[in-house]
PDB file of C-alpha atoms in Angstrom:
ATOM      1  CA  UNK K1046     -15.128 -45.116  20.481  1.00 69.00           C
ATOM      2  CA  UNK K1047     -14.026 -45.489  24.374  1.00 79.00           C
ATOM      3  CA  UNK K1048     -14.471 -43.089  26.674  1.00 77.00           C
ATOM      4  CA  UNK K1049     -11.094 -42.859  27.473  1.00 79.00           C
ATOM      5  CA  UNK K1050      -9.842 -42.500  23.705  1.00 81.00           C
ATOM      6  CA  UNK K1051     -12.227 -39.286  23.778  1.00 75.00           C
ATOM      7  CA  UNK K1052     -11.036 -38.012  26.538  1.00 81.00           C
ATOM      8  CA  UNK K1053      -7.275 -38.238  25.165  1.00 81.00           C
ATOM      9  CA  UNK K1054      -8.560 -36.622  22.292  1.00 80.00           C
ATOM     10  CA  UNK K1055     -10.412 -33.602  24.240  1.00 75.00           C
ATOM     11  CA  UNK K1056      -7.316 -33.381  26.310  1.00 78.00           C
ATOM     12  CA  UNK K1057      -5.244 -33.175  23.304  1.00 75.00           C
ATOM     13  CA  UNK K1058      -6.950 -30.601  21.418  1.00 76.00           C
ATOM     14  CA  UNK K1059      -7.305 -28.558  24.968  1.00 76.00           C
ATOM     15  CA  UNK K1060      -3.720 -28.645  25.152  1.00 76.00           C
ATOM     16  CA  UNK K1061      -3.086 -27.534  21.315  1.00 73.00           C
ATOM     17  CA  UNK K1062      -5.727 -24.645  21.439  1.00 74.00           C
ATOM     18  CA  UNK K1063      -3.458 -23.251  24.530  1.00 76.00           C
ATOM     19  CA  UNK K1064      -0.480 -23.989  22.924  1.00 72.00           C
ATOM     20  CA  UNK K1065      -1.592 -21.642  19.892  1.00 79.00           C
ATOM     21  CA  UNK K1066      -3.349 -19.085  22.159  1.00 76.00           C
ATOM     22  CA  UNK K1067       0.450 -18.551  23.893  1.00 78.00           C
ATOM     23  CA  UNK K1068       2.068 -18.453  20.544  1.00 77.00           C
ATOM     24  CA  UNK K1069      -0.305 -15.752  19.192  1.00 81.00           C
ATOM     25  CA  UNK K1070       0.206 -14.018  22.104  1.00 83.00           C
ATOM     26  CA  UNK K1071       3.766 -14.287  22.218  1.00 81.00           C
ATOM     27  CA  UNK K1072       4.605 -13.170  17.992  1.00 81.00           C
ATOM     28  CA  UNK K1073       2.112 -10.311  18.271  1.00 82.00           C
ATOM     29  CA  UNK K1074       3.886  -8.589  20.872  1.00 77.00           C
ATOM     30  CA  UNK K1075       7.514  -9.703  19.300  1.00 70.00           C
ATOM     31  CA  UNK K1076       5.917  -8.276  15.861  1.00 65.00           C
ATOM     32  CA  UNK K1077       4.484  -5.036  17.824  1.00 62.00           C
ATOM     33  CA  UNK K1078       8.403  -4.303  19.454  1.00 57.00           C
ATOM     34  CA  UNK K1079      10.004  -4.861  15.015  1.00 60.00           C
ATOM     35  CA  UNK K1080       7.393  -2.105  13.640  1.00 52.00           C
ATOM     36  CA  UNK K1081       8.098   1.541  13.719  1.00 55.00           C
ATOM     37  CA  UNK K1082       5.941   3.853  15.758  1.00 46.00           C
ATOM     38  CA  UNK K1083       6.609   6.663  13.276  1.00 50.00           C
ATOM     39  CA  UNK K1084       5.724   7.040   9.747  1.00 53.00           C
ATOM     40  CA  UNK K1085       8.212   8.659   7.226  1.00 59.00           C
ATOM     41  CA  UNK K1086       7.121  11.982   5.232  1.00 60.00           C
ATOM     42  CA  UNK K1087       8.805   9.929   2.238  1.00 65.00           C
ATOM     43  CA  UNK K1088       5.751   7.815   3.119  1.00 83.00           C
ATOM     44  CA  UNK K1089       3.209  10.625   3.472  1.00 87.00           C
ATOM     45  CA  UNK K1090       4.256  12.160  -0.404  1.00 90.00           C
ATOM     46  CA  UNK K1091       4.198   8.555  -2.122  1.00 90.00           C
ATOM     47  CA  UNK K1092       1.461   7.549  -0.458  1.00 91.00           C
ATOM     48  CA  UNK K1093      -0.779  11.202  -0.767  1.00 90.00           C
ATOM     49  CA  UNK K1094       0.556  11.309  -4.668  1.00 91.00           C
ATOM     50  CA  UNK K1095      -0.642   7.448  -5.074  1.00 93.00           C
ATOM     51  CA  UNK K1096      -3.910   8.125  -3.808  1.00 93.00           C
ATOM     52  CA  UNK K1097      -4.265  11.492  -6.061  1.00 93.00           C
ATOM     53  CA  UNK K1098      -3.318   9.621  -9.334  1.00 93.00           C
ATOM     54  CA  UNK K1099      -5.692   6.673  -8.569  1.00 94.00           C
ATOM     55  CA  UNK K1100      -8.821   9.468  -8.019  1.00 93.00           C
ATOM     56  CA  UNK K1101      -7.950  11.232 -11.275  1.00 92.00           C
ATOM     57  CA  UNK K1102      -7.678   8.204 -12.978  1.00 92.00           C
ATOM     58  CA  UNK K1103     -10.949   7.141 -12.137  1.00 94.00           C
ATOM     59  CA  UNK K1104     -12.214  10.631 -12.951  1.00 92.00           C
ATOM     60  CA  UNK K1105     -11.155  10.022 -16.138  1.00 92.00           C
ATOM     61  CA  UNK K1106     -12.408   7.098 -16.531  1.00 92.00           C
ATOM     62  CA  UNK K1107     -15.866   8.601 -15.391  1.00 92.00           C
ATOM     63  CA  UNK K1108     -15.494  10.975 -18.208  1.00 92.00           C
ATOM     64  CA  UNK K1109     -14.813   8.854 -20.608  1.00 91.00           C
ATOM     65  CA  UNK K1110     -17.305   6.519 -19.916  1.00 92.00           C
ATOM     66  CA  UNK K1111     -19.703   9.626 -20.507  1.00 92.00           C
ATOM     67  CA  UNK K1112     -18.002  10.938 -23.847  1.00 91.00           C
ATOM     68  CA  UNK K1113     -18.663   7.321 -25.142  1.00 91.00           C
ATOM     69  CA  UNK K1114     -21.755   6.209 -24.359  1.00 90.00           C
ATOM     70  CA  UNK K1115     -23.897   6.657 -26.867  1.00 91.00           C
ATOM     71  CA  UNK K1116     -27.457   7.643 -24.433  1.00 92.00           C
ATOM     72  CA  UNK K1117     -25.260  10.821 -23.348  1.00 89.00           C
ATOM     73  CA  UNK K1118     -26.302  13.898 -24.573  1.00 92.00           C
ATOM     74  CA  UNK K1119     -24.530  16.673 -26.906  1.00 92.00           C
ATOM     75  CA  UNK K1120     -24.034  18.682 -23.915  1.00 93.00           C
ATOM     76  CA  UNK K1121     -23.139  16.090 -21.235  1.00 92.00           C
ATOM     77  CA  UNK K1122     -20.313  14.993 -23.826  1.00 92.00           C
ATOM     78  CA  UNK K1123     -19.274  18.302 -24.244  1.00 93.00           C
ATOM     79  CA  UNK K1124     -19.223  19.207 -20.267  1.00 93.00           C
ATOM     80  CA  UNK K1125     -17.598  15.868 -19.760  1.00 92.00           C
ATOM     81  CA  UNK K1126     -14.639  16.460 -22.531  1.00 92.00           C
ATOM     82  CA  UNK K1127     -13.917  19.977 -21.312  1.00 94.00           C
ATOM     83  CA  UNK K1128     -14.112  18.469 -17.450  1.00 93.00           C
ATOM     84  CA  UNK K1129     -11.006  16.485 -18.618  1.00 93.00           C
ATOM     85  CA  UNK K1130      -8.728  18.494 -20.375  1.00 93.00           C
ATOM     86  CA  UNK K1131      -9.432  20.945 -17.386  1.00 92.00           C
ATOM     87  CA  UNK K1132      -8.305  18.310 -15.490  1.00 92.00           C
ATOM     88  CA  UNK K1133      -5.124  17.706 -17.495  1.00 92.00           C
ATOM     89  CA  UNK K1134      -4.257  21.237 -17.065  1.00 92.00           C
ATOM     90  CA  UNK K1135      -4.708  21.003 -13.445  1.00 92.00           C
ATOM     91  CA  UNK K1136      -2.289  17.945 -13.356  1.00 92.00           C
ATOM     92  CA  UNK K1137       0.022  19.464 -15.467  1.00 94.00           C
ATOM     93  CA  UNK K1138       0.111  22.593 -13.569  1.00 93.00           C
ATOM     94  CA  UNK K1139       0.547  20.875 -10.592  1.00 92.00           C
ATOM     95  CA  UNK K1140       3.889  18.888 -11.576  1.00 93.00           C
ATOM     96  CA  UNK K1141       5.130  22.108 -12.685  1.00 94.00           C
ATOM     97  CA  UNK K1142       4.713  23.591  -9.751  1.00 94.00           C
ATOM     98  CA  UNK K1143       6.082  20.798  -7.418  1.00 94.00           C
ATOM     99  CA  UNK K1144       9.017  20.293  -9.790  1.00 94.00           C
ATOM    100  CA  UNK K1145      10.302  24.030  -9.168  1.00 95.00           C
ATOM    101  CA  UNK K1146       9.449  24.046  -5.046  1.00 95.00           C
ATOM    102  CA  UNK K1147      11.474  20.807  -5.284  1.00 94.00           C
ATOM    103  CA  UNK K1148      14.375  22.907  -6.903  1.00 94.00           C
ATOM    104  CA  UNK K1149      14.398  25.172  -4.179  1.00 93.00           C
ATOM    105  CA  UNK K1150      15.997  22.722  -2.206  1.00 93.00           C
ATOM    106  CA  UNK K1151      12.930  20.799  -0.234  1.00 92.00           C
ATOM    107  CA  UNK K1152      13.285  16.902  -0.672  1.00 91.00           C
ATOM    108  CA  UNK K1153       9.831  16.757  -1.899  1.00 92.00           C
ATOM    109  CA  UNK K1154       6.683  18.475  -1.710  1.00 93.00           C
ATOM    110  CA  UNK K1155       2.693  17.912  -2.983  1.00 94.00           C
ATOM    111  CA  UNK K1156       0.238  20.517  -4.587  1.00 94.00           C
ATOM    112  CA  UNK K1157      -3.392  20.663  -3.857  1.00 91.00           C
ATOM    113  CA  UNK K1158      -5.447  22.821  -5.870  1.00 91.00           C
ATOM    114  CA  UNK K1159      -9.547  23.939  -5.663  1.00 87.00           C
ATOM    115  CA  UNK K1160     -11.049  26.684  -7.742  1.00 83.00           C
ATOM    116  CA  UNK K1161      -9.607  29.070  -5.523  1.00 86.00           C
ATOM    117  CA  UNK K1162      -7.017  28.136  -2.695  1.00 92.00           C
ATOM    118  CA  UNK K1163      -3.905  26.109  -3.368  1.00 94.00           C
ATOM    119  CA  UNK K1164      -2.020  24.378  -0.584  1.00 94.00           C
ATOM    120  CA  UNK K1165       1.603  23.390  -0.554  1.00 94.00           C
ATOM    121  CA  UNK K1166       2.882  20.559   1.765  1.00 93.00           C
ATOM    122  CA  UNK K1167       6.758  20.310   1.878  1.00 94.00           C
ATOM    123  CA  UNK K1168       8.838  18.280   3.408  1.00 92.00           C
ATOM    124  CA  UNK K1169      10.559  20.713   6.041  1.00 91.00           C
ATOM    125  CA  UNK K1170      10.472  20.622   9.605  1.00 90.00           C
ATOM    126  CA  UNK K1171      10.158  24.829   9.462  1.00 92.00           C
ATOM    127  CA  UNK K1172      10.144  27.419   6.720  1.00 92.00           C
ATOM    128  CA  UNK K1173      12.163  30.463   6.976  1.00 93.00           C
ATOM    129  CA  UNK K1174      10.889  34.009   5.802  1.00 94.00           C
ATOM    130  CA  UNK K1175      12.656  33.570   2.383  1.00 94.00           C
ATOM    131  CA  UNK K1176      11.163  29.686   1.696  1.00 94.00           C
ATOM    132  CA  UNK K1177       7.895  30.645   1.709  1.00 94.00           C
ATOM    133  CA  UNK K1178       8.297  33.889  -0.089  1.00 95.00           C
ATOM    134  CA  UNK K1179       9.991  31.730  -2.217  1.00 95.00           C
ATOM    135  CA  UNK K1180       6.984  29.086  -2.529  1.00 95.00           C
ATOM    136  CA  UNK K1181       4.876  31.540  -3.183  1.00 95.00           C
ATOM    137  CA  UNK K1182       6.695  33.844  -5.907  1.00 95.00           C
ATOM    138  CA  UNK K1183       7.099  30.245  -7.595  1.00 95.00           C
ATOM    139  CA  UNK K1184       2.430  29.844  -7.361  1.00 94.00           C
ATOM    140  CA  UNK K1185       1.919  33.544  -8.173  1.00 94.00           C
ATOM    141  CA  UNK K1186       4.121  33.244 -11.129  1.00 94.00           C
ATOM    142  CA  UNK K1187       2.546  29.833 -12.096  1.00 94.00           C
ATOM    143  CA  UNK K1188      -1.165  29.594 -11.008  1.00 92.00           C
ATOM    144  CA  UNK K1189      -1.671  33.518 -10.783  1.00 92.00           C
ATOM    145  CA  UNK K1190      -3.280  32.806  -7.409  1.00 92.00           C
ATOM    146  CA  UNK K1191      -3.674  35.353  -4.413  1.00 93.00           C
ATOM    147  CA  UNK K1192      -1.800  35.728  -1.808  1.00 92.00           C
ATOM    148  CA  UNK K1193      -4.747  35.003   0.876  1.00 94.00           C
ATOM    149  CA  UNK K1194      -5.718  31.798  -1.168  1.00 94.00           C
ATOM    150  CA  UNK K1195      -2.052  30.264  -0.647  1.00 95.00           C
ATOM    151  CA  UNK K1196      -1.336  28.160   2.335  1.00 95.00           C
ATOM    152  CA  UNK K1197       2.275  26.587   3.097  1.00 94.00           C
ATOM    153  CA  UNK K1198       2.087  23.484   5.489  1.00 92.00           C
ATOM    154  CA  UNK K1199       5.647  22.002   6.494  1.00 93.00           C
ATOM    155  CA  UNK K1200       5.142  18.485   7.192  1.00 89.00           C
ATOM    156  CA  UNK K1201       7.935  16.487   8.966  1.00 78.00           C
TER     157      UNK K1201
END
């Protein structure tokens, strides 16, 4: 090849790699202006109740996997069976739960549960005096938890 054909060609390809370097440039900040700054809470609920159903199906996979294999003990079966029908309950008692906060009036709501505490997220900017007592008539009744144990988080 001539020198002067290269040259064309590195001038060429100069020009294109600016060319793209001002279009990146220029859609990223068009695409930065089109997206919201804000996240929804209808968002936050999908998104906290998609991740929740993904972990407990995986832990019951995990239990499953230990129920069938056939180098896991007596006990280990046994631990692992009653692991997942106590987490069954758990789920169940958890849609229960949501189901009547949600028929107090709140668009939507999520449980989380431990041992001991449970913690309610609805979607409120603020609870009055009567929500809450409310909310937590509705987990007293249904979970039998303590009043200390019970945390209500509005989430906007």
């Amino acid at each position: 090849m001539k020198k002067r054909t290269k040259i064309i060609i590195l001038a060429v390809m100069v020009v294109l790699l600016g060319v793209t370097g001002y279009l990146n440039v220029a859609l990223n900040n068009s695409v930065k202006d089109n997206v919201p700054t804000q996240t929804t809470t209808a968002s936050y609920f999908a998104s906290y109740r998609q991740d929740r159903e993904a972990r407990r199906d995986q832990e019951l996979l995990y239990y499953q996997a230990i129920v069938e294999s056939p180098s896991s003990s007596e006990e280990a079966i046994k631990n692992a069976d009653q692991a997942r029908i106590n987490l069954i309950a758990q789920m169940d008692k958890e849609l229960v739960v949501e189901g009547l906060v949600k028929g107090l009036g709140f668009k939507d709501c999520v449980i989380t549960m431990s041992t001991a505490n449970v913690n309610v997220l609805v979607d409120a900017a603020v609870l009055t005096e009567n929500e809450v007592a409310q909310v937590v008539a509705i987990i007293q009744e249904q979970l039998g938890t303590e009043l200390k144990n019970i945390k209500i988080i509005p989430v906007e």
